[in-house]
Amino acid sequence: MADSRETFLVNAFVTGWPVKHSRSPLIHGYWLEKFEIAGTYRPEAVTEADFPAFIQALKDGSSGFRGGNVTIPHKELAFRLADRPDDLAEELGASNTLWMENGLLHATNTDGHGFTANLDERHPGWDKIDRAVILGAGGASRAVIQAIRDRGVGEVNVVNRTVSRAEELADRFGDKVHAHPVGALHEVMSGAGLFVNTTSLGMDGSEAPKLDFSVLASGAVVTDIVYVPLKTPLLVQAEEQGFPIVDGLGMLLHQAVPGFEKWFGRRPAVDKTLRDLVIADMGSHG
Ligand code: ATR
């Protein structure tokens, strides 16, 4: 006879290609242990070609998973294959969190929640601003733009090397979101209350450009969604220029919360022990 733990075991996954660098198993493993939940959360390396079959097995129950996280390169296909994407996933055209409910595959995107919850935790009141500047218009910046707009920030300015990518996002996210070329960065930073970096600037071996943060509104918050290293070159500069900074690790931790609650039924907290655990892991695995 199977023991009762096995009978009630709830299983969740993180899937991507590759997936072995994901820190999500560490995060969810910490919460499973903390709540003493009989569950598993494990990495599933799935190629793009195999992804539809993986989702089919989730839908028909044969995989044994209740749901999971989806990372690069499957976020768009996960959204398309879901039966019930929510409004956030619908607007982004991408999903990072899936779960089965009443026989249907639901999908959302929790990156925006991760972004805002991190700022709420580390710099409450960050959203009482008129204007924000986002540097970068790649996949990772989309949920950030959506979340800042949804908080009611009046003007969200996206600055990108390839301005057409910023324009595509401005079209997607409506009247409050504006696109600018890099040449306009200094001008759009003037008086802004929030600066967000979503690029890998200064981390690919090249030197980070020197930015004049002093034109931002006084007390403006500078944050980065990149969390390796914890203090990115742009955060170092902003701090040296006297601005409060928020690193991106909290975004990773907070984006995991809604998924855990969907699969395992408890809403976990992001605490210092968890943050330290992930930082220690970054130290040992880069
Ligand atoms: P992700 O999905 O992680 O956001 P991405 O789609 O490759 O990754 O986007 C990376 C972002 O960093 C883009 O905004 C990119 O600018 P382009 O759209 O012009 O490529 C930006 N980026 C990366 N390296 C850069 C560099 N050296 N200078 C300026 N922008 C850079």
PDB file of C-alpha atoms and ligand atoms in Angstrom:
ATOM      1  CA  MET A   1       0.000   0.000   0.000  1.00  0.00           C
ATOM      2  CA  ALA A   2       1.262   3.493  -0.882  1.00  0.00           C
ATOM      3  CA  ASP A   3       1.833   5.571   2.184  1.00  0.00           C
ATOM      4  CA  SER A   4      -0.581   8.446   2.755  1.00  0.00           C
ATOM      5  CA  ARG A   5       2.085  11.024   1.965  1.00  0.00           C
ATOM      6  CA  GLU A   6       2.319   9.646  -1.548  1.00  0.00           C
ATOM      7  CA  THR A   7      -1.441   9.521  -1.982  1.00  0.00           C
ATOM      8  CA  PHE A   8      -1.783  13.247  -1.316  1.00  0.00           C
ATOM      9  CA  LEU A   9       1.457  14.359  -2.897  1.00  0.00           C
ATOM     10  CA  VAL A  10       0.975  17.536  -4.927  1.00  0.00           C
ATOM     11  CA  ASN A  11       3.501  18.017  -7.706  1.00  0.00           C
ATOM     12  CA  ALA A  12       4.599  21.178  -9.472  1.00  0.00           C
ATOM     13  CA  PHE A  13       7.326  21.903 -12.033  1.00  0.00           C
ATOM     14  CA  VAL A  14       9.466  24.572 -13.560  1.00  0.00           C
ATOM     15  CA  THR A  15       9.994  23.972 -17.238  1.00  0.00           C
ATOM     16  CA  GLY A  16      12.364  25.657 -19.667  1.00  0.00           C
ATOM     17  CA  TRP A  17      15.195  24.835 -22.045  1.00  0.00           C
ATOM     18  CA  PRO A  18      17.615  24.832 -20.387  1.00  0.00           C
ATOM     19  CA  VAL A  19      16.214  24.822 -16.862  1.00  0.00           C
ATOM     20  CA  LYS A  20      19.051  23.640 -14.654  1.00  0.00           C
ATOM     21  CA  HIS A  21      20.061  27.182 -13.623  1.00  0.00           C
ATOM     22  CA  SER A  22      16.585  27.978 -12.288  1.00  0.00           C
ATOM     23  CA  ARG A  23      16.499  28.977  -8.628  1.00  0.00           C
ATOM     24  CA  SER A  24      12.762  28.271  -8.394  1.00  0.00           C
ATOM     25  CA  PRO A  25      13.226  24.732  -6.951  1.00  0.00           C
ATOM     26  CA  LEU A  26      15.230  26.258  -4.102  1.00  0.00           C
ATOM     27  CA  ILE A  27      12.510  28.835  -3.399  1.00  0.00           C
ATOM     28  CA  HIS A  28       9.537  26.472  -3.538  1.00  0.00           C
ATOM     29  CA  GLY A  29      11.479  23.757  -1.741  1.00  0.00           C
ATOM     30  CA  TYR A  30      12.054  26.166   1.142  1.00  0.00           C
ATOM     31  CA  TRP A  31       8.330  26.917   1.423  1.00  0.00           C
ATOM     32  CA  LEU A  32       7.271  23.264   1.084  1.00  0.00           C
ATOM     33  CA  GLU A  33       9.552  22.408   3.985  1.00  0.00           C
ATOM     34  CA  LYS A  34       8.445  25.387   6.023  1.00  0.00           C
ATOM     35  CA  PHE A  35       4.729  24.498   5.695  1.00  0.00           C
ATOM     36  CA  GLU A  36       5.473  20.741   5.933  1.00  0.00           C
ATOM     37  CA  ILE A  37       3.460  20.215   2.763  1.00  0.00           C
ATOM     38  CA  ALA A  38       3.588  16.807   1.111  1.00  0.00           C
ATOM     39  CA  GLY A  39       4.554  18.135  -2.276  1.00  0.00           C
ATOM     40  CA  THR A  40       7.312  18.349  -4.827  1.00  0.00           C
ATOM     41  CA  TYR A  41       8.555  21.096  -7.093  1.00  0.00           C
ATOM     42  CA  ARG A  42      11.039  19.968  -9.680  1.00  0.00           C
ATOM     43  CA  PRO A  43      12.787  21.097 -12.863  1.00  0.00           C
ATOM     44  CA  GLU A  44      11.589  19.588 -16.146  1.00  0.00           C
ATOM     45  CA  ALA A  45      13.875  20.279 -19.090  1.00  0.00           C
ATOM     46  CA  VAL A  46      11.602  20.324 -22.156  1.00  0.00           C
ATOM     47  CA  THR A  47      12.565  21.306 -25.715  1.00  0.00           C
ATOM     48  CA  GLU A  48      10.344  23.562 -27.805  1.00  0.00           C
ATOM     49  CA  ALA A  49       9.406  20.580 -29.974  1.00  0.00           C
ATOM     50  CA  ASP A  50       8.297  18.575 -26.927  1.00  0.00           C
ATOM     51  CA  PHE A  51       6.496  21.407 -25.155  1.00  0.00           C
ATOM     52  CA  PRO A  52       2.992  20.815 -26.653  1.00  0.00           C
ATOM     53  CA  ALA A  53       3.097  17.151 -25.536  1.00  0.00           C
ATOM     54  CA  PHE A  54       4.248  18.230 -22.077  1.00  0.00           C
ATOM     55  CA  ILE A  55       1.241  20.574 -21.813  1.00  0.00           C
ATOM     56  CA  GLN A  56      -1.112  17.893 -23.123  1.00  0.00           C
ATOM     57  CA  ALA A  57       0.029  15.524 -20.388  1.00  0.00           C
ATOM     58  CA  LEU A  58      -0.598  18.274 -17.836  1.00  0.00           C
ATOM     59  CA  LYS A  59      -4.115  18.797 -19.184  1.00  0.00           C
ATOM     60  CA  ASP A  60      -5.103  15.130 -19.303  1.00  0.00           C
ATOM     61  CA  GLY A  61      -3.669  14.435 -15.862  1.00  0.00           C
ATOM     62  CA  SER A  62      -1.169  11.848 -16.997  1.00  0.00           C
ATOM     63  CA  SER A  63       1.830  13.959 -15.954  1.00  0.00           C
ATOM     64  CA  GLY A  64       0.774  13.992 -12.322  1.00  0.00           C
ATOM     65  CA  PHE A  65       1.415  17.733 -12.039  1.00  0.00           C
ATOM     66  CA  ARG A  66      -1.055  20.258 -10.671  1.00  0.00           C
ATOM     67  CA  GLY A  67       0.787  23.060 -12.439  1.00  0.00           C
ATOM     68  CA  GLY A  68       4.063  24.867 -12.579  1.00  0.00           C
ATOM     69  CA  ASN A  69       6.273  27.667 -13.766  1.00  0.00           C
ATOM     70  CA  VAL A  70       7.314  28.271 -17.323  1.00  0.00           C
ATOM     71  CA  THR A  71      10.504  30.001 -18.282  1.00  0.00           C
ATOM     72  CA  ILE A  72      12.444  30.810 -21.452  1.00  0.00           C
ATOM     73  CA  PRO A  73      11.736  29.862 -24.243  1.00  0.00           C
ATOM     74  CA  HIS A  74       8.225  28.562 -23.515  1.00  0.00           C
ATOM     75  CA  LYS A  75       6.351  31.537 -22.061  1.00  0.00           C
ATOM     76  CA  GLU A  76       4.560  32.524 -25.278  1.00  0.00           C
ATOM     77  CA  LEU A  77       3.582  28.981 -26.215  1.00  0.00           C
ATOM     78  CA  ALA A  78       2.376  28.316 -22.660  1.00  0.00           C
ATOM     79  CA  PHE A  79       0.016  31.266 -23.007  1.00  0.00           C
ATOM     80  CA  ARG A  80      -1.263  30.040 -26.374  1.00  0.00           C
ATOM     81  CA  LEU A  81      -1.863  26.491 -25.189  1.00  0.00           C
ATOM     82  CA  ALA A  82      -3.705  27.476 -22.005  1.00  0.00           C
ATOM     83  CA  ASP A  83      -7.500  27.125 -21.856  1.00  0.00           C
ATOM     84  CA  ARG A  84      -7.988  30.075 -19.519  1.00  0.00           C
ATOM     85  CA  PRO A  85      -5.294  32.755 -19.667  1.00  0.00           C
ATOM     86  CA  ASP A  86      -6.161  35.706 -17.400  1.00  0.00           C
ATOM     87  CA  ASP A  87      -6.132  39.352 -18.500  1.00  0.00           C
ATOM     88  CA  LEU A  88      -2.481  39.877 -17.523  1.00  0.00           C
ATOM     89  CA  ALA A  89      -1.253  36.930 -19.604  1.00  0.00           C
ATOM     90  CA  GLU A  90      -3.586  37.898 -22.441  1.00  0.00           C
ATOM     91  CA  GLU A  91      -2.143  41.403 -22.725  1.00  0.00           C
ATOM     92  CA  LEU A  92       1.463  40.193 -22.419  1.00  0.00           C
ATOM     93  CA  GLY A  93       0.971  37.266 -24.762  1.00  0.00           C
ATOM     94  CA  ALA A  94       3.077  35.234 -22.343  1.00  0.00           C
ATOM     95  CA  SER A  95       2.620  33.200 -19.183  1.00  0.00           C
ATOM     96  CA  ASN A  96       5.021  32.084 -16.449  1.00  0.00           C
ATOM     97  CA  THR A  97       2.531  30.322 -14.171  1.00  0.00           C
ATOM     98  CA  LEU A  98       0.120  27.483 -15.025  1.00  0.00           C
ATOM     99  CA  TRP A  99      -2.337  25.499 -12.951  1.00  0.00           C
ATOM    100  CA  MET A 100      -5.160  23.015 -13.503  1.00  0.00           C
ATOM    101  CA  GLU A 101      -8.573  23.969 -12.147  1.00  0.00           C
ATOM    102  CA  ASN A 102     -11.803  22.097 -12.866  1.00  0.00           C
ATOM    103  CA  GLY A 103     -10.137  20.247 -15.714  1.00  0.00           C
ATOM    104  CA  LEU A 104      -8.953  23.418 -17.470  1.00  0.00           C
ATOM    105  CA  LEU A 105      -5.470  24.822 -17.797  1.00  0.00           C
ATOM    106  CA  HIS A 106      -5.286  28.335 -16.330  1.00  0.00           C
ATOM    107  CA  ALA A 107      -2.423  30.737 -17.025  1.00  0.00           C
ATOM    108  CA  THR A 108      -1.221  34.005 -15.587  1.00  0.00           C
ATOM    109  CA  ASN A 109       1.944  36.024 -15.454  1.00  0.00           C
ATOM    110  CA  THR A 110       3.335  36.843 -12.007  1.00  0.00           C
ATOM    111  CA  ASP A 111       6.450  38.822 -13.033  1.00  0.00           C
ATOM    112  CA  GLY A 112       4.615  42.134 -12.664  1.00  0.00           C
ATOM    113  CA  HIS A 113       3.412  41.157  -9.214  1.00  0.00           C
ATOM    114  CA  GLY A 114       6.987  40.212  -8.335  1.00  0.00           C
ATOM    115  CA  PHE A 115       8.219  43.596  -9.472  1.00  0.00           C
ATOM    116  CA  THR A 116       5.681  45.672  -7.554  1.00  0.00           C
ATOM    117  CA  ALA A 117       5.717  43.492  -4.419  1.00  0.00           C
ATOM    118  CA  ASN A 118       9.511  43.849  -4.255  1.00  0.00           C
ATOM    119  CA  LEU A 119       9.269  47.650  -4.407  1.00  0.00           C
ATOM    120  CA  ASP A 120       6.348  47.655  -1.940  1.00  0.00           C
ATOM    121  CA  GLU A 121       8.480  45.667   0.497  1.00  0.00           C
ATOM    122  CA  ARG A 122      11.718  47.575   0.125  1.00  0.00           C
ATOM    123  CA  HIS A 123      10.535  51.086  -0.707  1.00  0.00           C
ATOM    124  CA  PRO A 124       6.861  51.577   0.206  1.00  0.00           C
ATOM    125  CA  GLY A 125       5.352  54.640  -1.445  1.00  0.00           C
ATOM    126  CA  TRP A 126       7.478  54.180  -4.590  1.00  0.00           C
ATOM    127  CA  ASP A 127       4.326  54.462  -6.698  1.00  0.00           C
ATOM    128  CA  LYS A 128       3.389  57.989  -5.586  1.00  0.00           C
ATOM    129  CA  ILE A 129       5.035  59.412  -8.678  1.00  0.00           C
ATOM    130  CA  ASP A 130       4.005  60.997 -11.953  1.00  0.00           C
ATOM    131  CA  ARG A 131       6.611  59.513 -14.263  1.00  0.00           C
ATOM    132  CA  ALA A 132       8.764  56.410 -14.606  1.00  0.00           C
ATOM    133  CA  VAL A 133      11.606  55.491 -16.959  1.00  0.00           C
ATOM    134  CA  ILE A 134      12.249  51.920 -18.102  1.00  0.00           C
ATOM    135  CA  LEU A 135      15.521  51.177 -19.845  1.00  0.00           C
ATOM    136  CA  GLY A 136      15.116  48.214 -22.200  1.00  0.00           C
ATOM    137  CA  ALA A 137      12.295  46.760 -24.243  1.00  0.00           C
ATOM    138  CA  GLY A 138      13.037  43.019 -24.244  1.00  0.00           C
ATOM    139  CA  GLY A 139      10.857  40.189 -22.992  1.00  0.00           C
ATOM    140  CA  ALA A 140      11.629  40.950 -19.370  1.00  0.00           C
ATOM    141  CA  SER A 141      10.557  44.571 -19.495  1.00  0.00           C
ATOM    142  CA  ARG A 142       6.998  43.877 -20.609  1.00  0.00           C
ATOM    143  CA  ALA A 143       5.534  42.710 -17.335  1.00  0.00           C
ATOM    144  CA  VAL A 144       7.306  45.585 -15.571  1.00  0.00           C
ATOM    145  CA  ILE A 145       5.750  48.170 -17.888  1.00  0.00           C
ATOM    146  CA  GLN A 146       2.331  46.586 -17.459  1.00  0.00           C
ATOM    147  CA  ALA A 147       2.641  46.523 -13.665  1.00  0.00           C
ATOM    148  CA  ILE A 148       3.803  50.148 -13.342  1.00  0.00           C
ATOM    149  CA  ARG A 149       0.986  51.296 -15.616  1.00  0.00           C
ATOM    150  CA  ASP A 150      -1.548  49.256 -13.644  1.00  0.00           C
ATOM    151  CA  ARG A 151      -0.385  50.932 -10.420  1.00  0.00           C
ATOM    152  CA  GLY A 152      -1.654  54.188 -11.884  1.00  0.00           C
ATOM    153  CA  VAL A 153       1.658  55.874 -12.674  1.00  0.00           C
ATOM    154  CA  GLY A 154       0.679  58.590 -15.162  1.00  0.00           C
ATOM    155  CA  GLU A 155       3.527  58.307 -17.642  1.00  0.00           C
ATOM    156  CA  VAL A 156       5.735  55.312 -18.381  1.00  0.00           C
ATOM    157  CA  ASN A 157       8.669  56.085 -20.673  1.00  0.00           C
ATOM    158  CA  VAL A 158      10.428  53.190 -22.374  1.00  0.00           C
ATOM    159  CA  VAL A 159      13.922  53.905 -23.700  1.00  0.00           C
ATOM    160  CA  ASN A 160      15.615  51.344 -25.913  1.00  0.00           C
ATOM    161  CA  ARG A 161      18.635  51.039 -28.201  1.00  0.00           C
ATOM    162  CA  THR A 162      16.345  49.592 -30.879  1.00  0.00           C
ATOM    163  CA  VAL A 163      13.566  52.144 -30.697  1.00  0.00           C
ATOM    164  CA  SER A 164      11.153  50.050 -32.791  1.00  0.00           C
ATOM    165  CA  ARG A 165      10.966  47.501 -29.947  1.00  0.00           C
ATOM    166  CA  ALA A 166      10.026  50.273 -27.513  1.00  0.00           C
ATOM    167  CA  GLU A 167       7.421  51.535 -29.972  1.00  0.00           C
ATOM    168  CA  GLU A 168       5.908  48.076 -30.209  1.00  0.00           C
ATOM    169  CA  LEU A 169       5.478  48.054 -26.418  1.00  0.00           C
ATOM    170  CA  ALA A 170       4.049  51.583 -26.381  1.00  0.00           C
ATOM    171  CA  ASP A 171       1.438  50.431 -28.913  1.00  0.00           C
ATOM    172  CA  ARG A 172       0.669  47.339 -26.885  1.00  0.00           C
ATOM    173  CA  PHE A 173       0.291  49.024 -23.505  1.00  0.00           C
ATOM    174  CA  GLY A 174      -1.706  52.094 -24.462  1.00  0.00           C
ATOM    175  CA  ASP A 175      -1.708  55.863 -24.042  1.00  0.00           C
ATOM    176  CA  LYS A 176       0.332  56.101 -20.858  1.00  0.00           C
ATOM    177  CA  VAL A 177       3.349  54.289 -22.316  1.00  0.00           C
ATOM    178  CA  HIS A 178       5.766  56.213 -24.554  1.00  0.00           C
ATOM    179  CA  ALA A 179       8.783  55.067 -26.598  1.00  0.00           C
ATOM    180  CA  HIS A 180      12.096  56.931 -26.876  1.00  0.00           C
ATOM    181  CA  PRO A 181      15.522  56.372 -28.428  1.00  0.00           C
ATOM    182  CA  VAL A 182      18.573  56.188 -26.163  1.00  0.00           C
ATOM    183  CA  GLY A 183      19.528  59.722 -27.227  1.00  0.00           C
ATOM    184  CA  ALA A 184      16.501  61.002 -25.308  1.00  0.00           C
ATOM    185  CA  LEU A 185      17.383  59.202 -22.073  1.00  0.00           C
ATOM    186  CA  HIS A 186      18.701  62.224 -20.189  1.00  0.00           C
ATOM    187  CA  GLU A 187      15.649  64.248 -21.126  1.00  0.00           C
ATOM    188  CA  VAL A 188      13.076  61.630 -20.092  1.00  0.00           C
ATOM    189  CA  MET A 189      14.945  60.947 -16.849  1.00  0.00           C
ATOM    190  CA  SER A 190      14.537  64.601 -15.841  1.00  0.00           C
ATOM    191  CA  GLY A 191      12.070  64.760 -12.972  1.00  0.00           C
ATOM    192  CA  ALA A 192      11.156  61.034 -13.107  1.00  0.00           C
ATOM    193  CA  GLY A 193      10.410  59.347  -9.778  1.00  0.00           C
ATOM    194  CA  LEU A 194      11.388  55.794 -10.770  1.00  0.00           C
ATOM    195  CA  PHE A 195      14.163  54.394 -12.948  1.00  0.00           C
ATOM    196  CA  VAL A 196      14.145  50.725 -13.906  1.00  0.00           C
ATOM    197  CA  ASN A 197      16.918  48.916 -15.741  1.00  0.00           C
ATOM    198  CA  THR A 198      15.871  45.775 -17.595  1.00  0.00           C
ATOM    199  CA  THR A 199      18.989  45.435 -19.761  1.00  0.00           C
ATOM    200  CA  SER A 200      22.280  43.652 -19.246  1.00  0.00           C
ATOM    201  CA  LEU A 201      24.194  46.908 -19.755  1.00  0.00           C
ATOM    202  CA  GLY A 202      27.672  46.799 -18.260  1.00  0.00           C
ATOM    203  CA  MET A 203      27.455  43.098 -17.442  1.00  0.00           C
ATOM    204  CA  ASP A 204      28.650  41.549 -20.678  1.00  0.00           C
ATOM    205  CA  GLY A 205      32.247  42.592 -20.135  1.00  0.00           C
ATOM    206  CA  SER A 206      31.660  46.026 -21.645  1.00  0.00           C
ATOM    207  CA  GLU A 207      31.774  49.070 -19.430  1.00  0.00           C
ATOM    208  CA  ALA A 208      28.434  50.429 -18.209  1.00  0.00           C
ATOM    209  CA  PRO A 209      27.631  53.860 -19.602  1.00  0.00           C
ATOM    210  CA  LYS A 210      27.821  56.652 -17.053  1.00  0.00           C
ATOM    211  CA  LEU A 211      24.334  57.907 -16.289  1.00  0.00           C
ATOM    212  CA  ASP A 212      23.549  61.222 -14.640  1.00  0.00           C
ATOM    213  CA  PHE A 213      20.899  60.169 -12.122  1.00  0.00           C
ATOM    214  CA  SER A 214      20.956  63.647 -10.566  1.00  0.00           C
ATOM    215  CA  VAL A 215      18.322  64.798 -13.054  1.00  0.00           C
ATOM    216  CA  LEU A 216      15.769  62.408 -11.508  1.00  0.00           C
ATOM    217  CA  ALA A 217      13.243  63.765  -9.008  1.00  0.00           C
ATOM    218  CA  SER A 218      14.686  64.092  -5.528  1.00  0.00           C
ATOM    219  CA  GLY A 219      14.389  60.758  -3.684  1.00  0.00           C
ATOM    220  CA  ALA A 220      13.613  58.871  -6.906  1.00  0.00           C
ATOM    221  CA  VAL A 221      14.004  55.099  -6.626  1.00  0.00           C
ATOM    222  CA  VAL A 222      16.411  53.247  -8.920  1.00  0.00           C
ATOM    223  CA  THR A 223      15.883  49.533  -9.409  1.00  0.00           C
ATOM    224  CA  ASP A 224      17.134  46.732 -11.628  1.00  0.00           C
ATOM    225  CA  ILE A 225      15.393  43.523 -12.565  1.00  0.00           C
ATOM    226  CA  VAL A 226      18.728  41.805 -13.078  1.00  0.00           C
ATOM    227  CA  TYR A 227      19.851  40.245  -9.774  1.00  0.00           C
ATOM    228  CA  VAL A 228      23.199  38.704 -10.702  1.00  0.00           C
ATOM    229  CA  PRO A 229      25.186  40.537  -9.510  1.00  0.00           C
ATOM    230  CA  LEU A 230      22.931  41.796  -6.729  1.00  0.00           C
ATOM    231  CA  LYS A 231      24.281  45.307  -7.163  1.00  0.00           C
ATOM    232  CA  THR A 232      24.449  45.862 -10.908  1.00  0.00           C
ATOM    233  CA  PRO A 233      26.763  48.527 -12.380  1.00  0.00           C
ATOM    234  CA  LEU A 234      23.824  50.910 -12.798  1.00  0.00           C
ATOM    235  CA  LEU A 235      22.704  50.408  -9.178  1.00  0.00           C
ATOM    236  CA  VAL A 236      26.250  51.122  -7.995  1.00  0.00           C
ATOM    237  CA  GLN A 237      26.230  54.406  -9.902  1.00  0.00           C
ATOM    238  CA  ALA A 238      22.797  55.434  -8.635  1.00  0.00           C
ATOM    239  CA  GLU A 239      23.770  54.708  -5.039  1.00  0.00           C
ATOM    240  CA  GLU A 240      26.990  56.685  -5.413  1.00  0.00           C
ATOM    241  CA  GLN A 241      24.879  59.576  -6.656  1.00  0.00           C
ATOM    242  CA  GLY A 242      22.739  59.414  -3.513  1.00  0.00           C
ATOM    243  CA  PHE A 243      19.600  57.661  -4.746  1.00  0.00           C
ATOM    244  CA  PRO A 244      17.782  54.853  -2.937  1.00  0.00           C
ATOM    245  CA  ILE A 245      18.241  51.565  -4.799  1.00  0.00           C
ATOM    246  CA  VAL A 246      16.308  48.284  -4.816  1.00  0.00           C
ATOM    247  CA  ASP A 247      17.953  45.156  -6.215  1.00  0.00           C
ATOM    248  CA  GLY A 248      16.105  42.667  -8.393  1.00  0.00           C
ATOM    249  CA  LEU A 249      16.317  39.561  -6.237  1.00  0.00           C
ATOM    250  CA  GLY A 250      13.034  40.348  -4.480  1.00  0.00           C
ATOM    251  CA  MET A 251      11.251  40.290  -7.844  1.00  0.00           C
ATOM    252  CA  LEU A 252      12.335  36.679  -8.343  1.00  0.00           C
ATOM    253  CA  LEU A 253      11.197  35.742  -4.828  1.00  0.00           C
ATOM    254  CA  HIS A 254       7.849  37.553  -4.937  1.00  0.00           C
ATOM    255  CA  GLN A 255       6.890  36.320  -8.423  1.00  0.00           C
ATOM    256  CA  ALA A 256       6.931  32.803  -6.979  1.00  0.00           C
ATOM    257  CA  VAL A 257       4.277  33.516  -4.334  1.00  0.00           C
ATOM    258  CA  PRO A 258       1.040  33.349  -6.397  1.00  0.00           C
ATOM    259  CA  GLY A 259       2.052  30.067  -8.066  1.00  0.00           C
ATOM    260  CA  PHE A 260       2.859  28.363  -4.783  1.00  0.00           C
ATOM    261  CA  GLU A 261      -0.534  29.402  -3.432  1.00  0.00           C
ATOM    262  CA  LYS A 262      -2.337  28.036  -6.516  1.00  0.00           C
ATOM    263  CA  TRP A 263      -0.629  24.631  -6.399  1.00  0.00           C
ATOM    264  CA  PHE A 264      -0.169  24.046  -2.682  1.00  0.00           C
ATOM    265  CA  GLY A 265      -2.973  26.101  -1.095  1.00  0.00           C
ATOM    266  CA  ARG A 266      -0.913  28.273   1.265  1.00  0.00           C
ATOM    267  CA  ARG A 267       0.272  31.827   0.628  1.00  0.00           C
ATOM    268  CA  PRO A 268       3.978  31.904   1.484  1.00  0.00           C
ATOM    269  CA  ALA A 269       5.979  34.859   2.749  1.00  0.00           C
ATOM    270  CA  VAL A 270       9.214  36.181   1.342  1.00  0.00           C
ATOM    271  CA  ASP A 271      11.460  36.325   4.397  1.00  0.00           C
ATOM    272  CA  LYS A 272      15.096  37.061   5.089  1.00  0.00           C
ATOM    273  CA  THR A 273      16.026  33.392   5.462  1.00  0.00           C
ATOM    274  CA  LEU A 274      14.797  32.710   1.926  1.00  0.00           C
ATOM    275  CA  ARG A 275      16.625  35.721   0.521  1.00  0.00           C
ATOM    276  CA  ASP A 276      19.845  34.651   2.263  1.00  0.00           C
ATOM    277  CA  LEU A 277      19.416  31.092   0.974  1.00  0.00           C
ATOM    278  CA  VAL A 278      19.235  32.291  -2.631  1.00  0.00           C
ATOM    279  CA  ILE A 279      22.146  34.702  -2.141  1.00  0.00           C
ATOM    280  CA  ALA A 280      24.245  31.824  -0.766  1.00  0.00           C
ATOM    281  CA  ASP A 281      23.290  29.748  -3.819  1.00  0.00           C
ATOM    282  CA  MET A 282      24.318  32.597  -6.125  1.00  0.00           C
ATOM    283  CA  GLY A 283      27.650  32.669  -4.369  1.00  0.00           C
ATOM    284  CA  SER A 284      28.264  28.989  -4.992  1.00  0.00           C
ATOM    285  CA  HIS A 285      26.828  28.732  -8.524  1.00  0.00           C
ATOM    286  CA  GLY A 286      27.361  32.239  -9.944  1.00  0.00           C
TER     287      GLY A 286
HETATM  288  P1  ATR B   1      15.174  39.889 -21.990  1.00  0.00           P
HETATM  289  O1  ATR B   1      14.090  39.000 -22.467  1.00  0.00           O
HETATM  290  O2  ATR B   1      15.984  39.328 -20.873  1.00  0.00           O
HETATM  291  O3  ATR B   1      14.699  41.282 -21.692  1.00  0.00           O
HETATM  292  P2  ATR B   1      16.172  40.586 -24.608  1.00  0.00           P
HETATM  293  O4  ATR B   1      14.840  40.369 -25.226  1.00  0.00           O
HETATM  294  O5  ATR B   1      17.380  40.087 -25.316  1.00  0.00           O
HETATM  295  O6  ATR B   1      16.247  39.941 -23.168  1.00  0.00           O
HETATM  296  O7  ATR B   1      16.333  42.146 -24.317  1.00  0.00           O
HETATM  297  C1  ATR B   1      17.467  42.688 -23.763  1.00  0.00           C
HETATM  298  C2  ATR B   1      17.309  44.210 -23.627  1.00  0.00           C
HETATM  299  O8  ATR B   1      18.576  44.762 -23.282  1.00  0.00           O
HETATM  300  C3  ATR B   1      16.878  44.904 -24.883  1.00  0.00           C
HETATM  301  O9  ATR B   1      16.140  46.058 -24.539  1.00  0.00           O
HETATM  302  C4  ATR B   1      18.218  45.273 -25.514  1.00  0.00           C
HETATM  303  O10 ATR B   1      18.179  46.334 -26.435  1.00  0.00           O
HETATM  304  P3  ATR B   1      17.808  46.031 -28.005  1.00  0.00           P
HETATM  305  O11 ATR B   1      16.324  45.794 -28.055  1.00  0.00           O
HETATM  306  O12 ATR B   1      18.227  47.242 -28.713  1.00  0.00           O
HETATM  307  O13 ATR B   1      18.603  44.799 -28.386  1.00  0.00           O
HETATM  308  C5  ATR B   1      18.971  45.693 -24.286  1.00  0.00           C
HETATM  309  N1  ATR B   1      20.433  45.640 -24.433  1.00  0.00           N
HETATM  310  C6  ATR B   1      21.215  44.551 -24.317  1.00  0.00           C
HETATM  311  N2  ATR B   1      22.521  44.876 -24.494  1.00  0.00           N
HETATM  312  C7  ATR B   1      22.548  46.209 -24.720  1.00  0.00           C
HETATM  313  C8  ATR B   1      23.599  47.152 -24.985  1.00  0.00           C
HETATM  314  N3  ATR B   1      24.882  46.776 -25.037  1.00  0.00           N
HETATM  315  N4  ATR B   1      23.245  48.447 -25.163  1.00  0.00           N
HETATM  316  C9  ATR B   1      21.959  48.840 -25.101  1.00  0.00           C
HETATM  317  N5  ATR B   1      20.926  48.003 -24.862  1.00  0.00           N
HETATM  318  C10 ATR B   1      21.215  46.710 -24.683  1.00  0.00           C
END
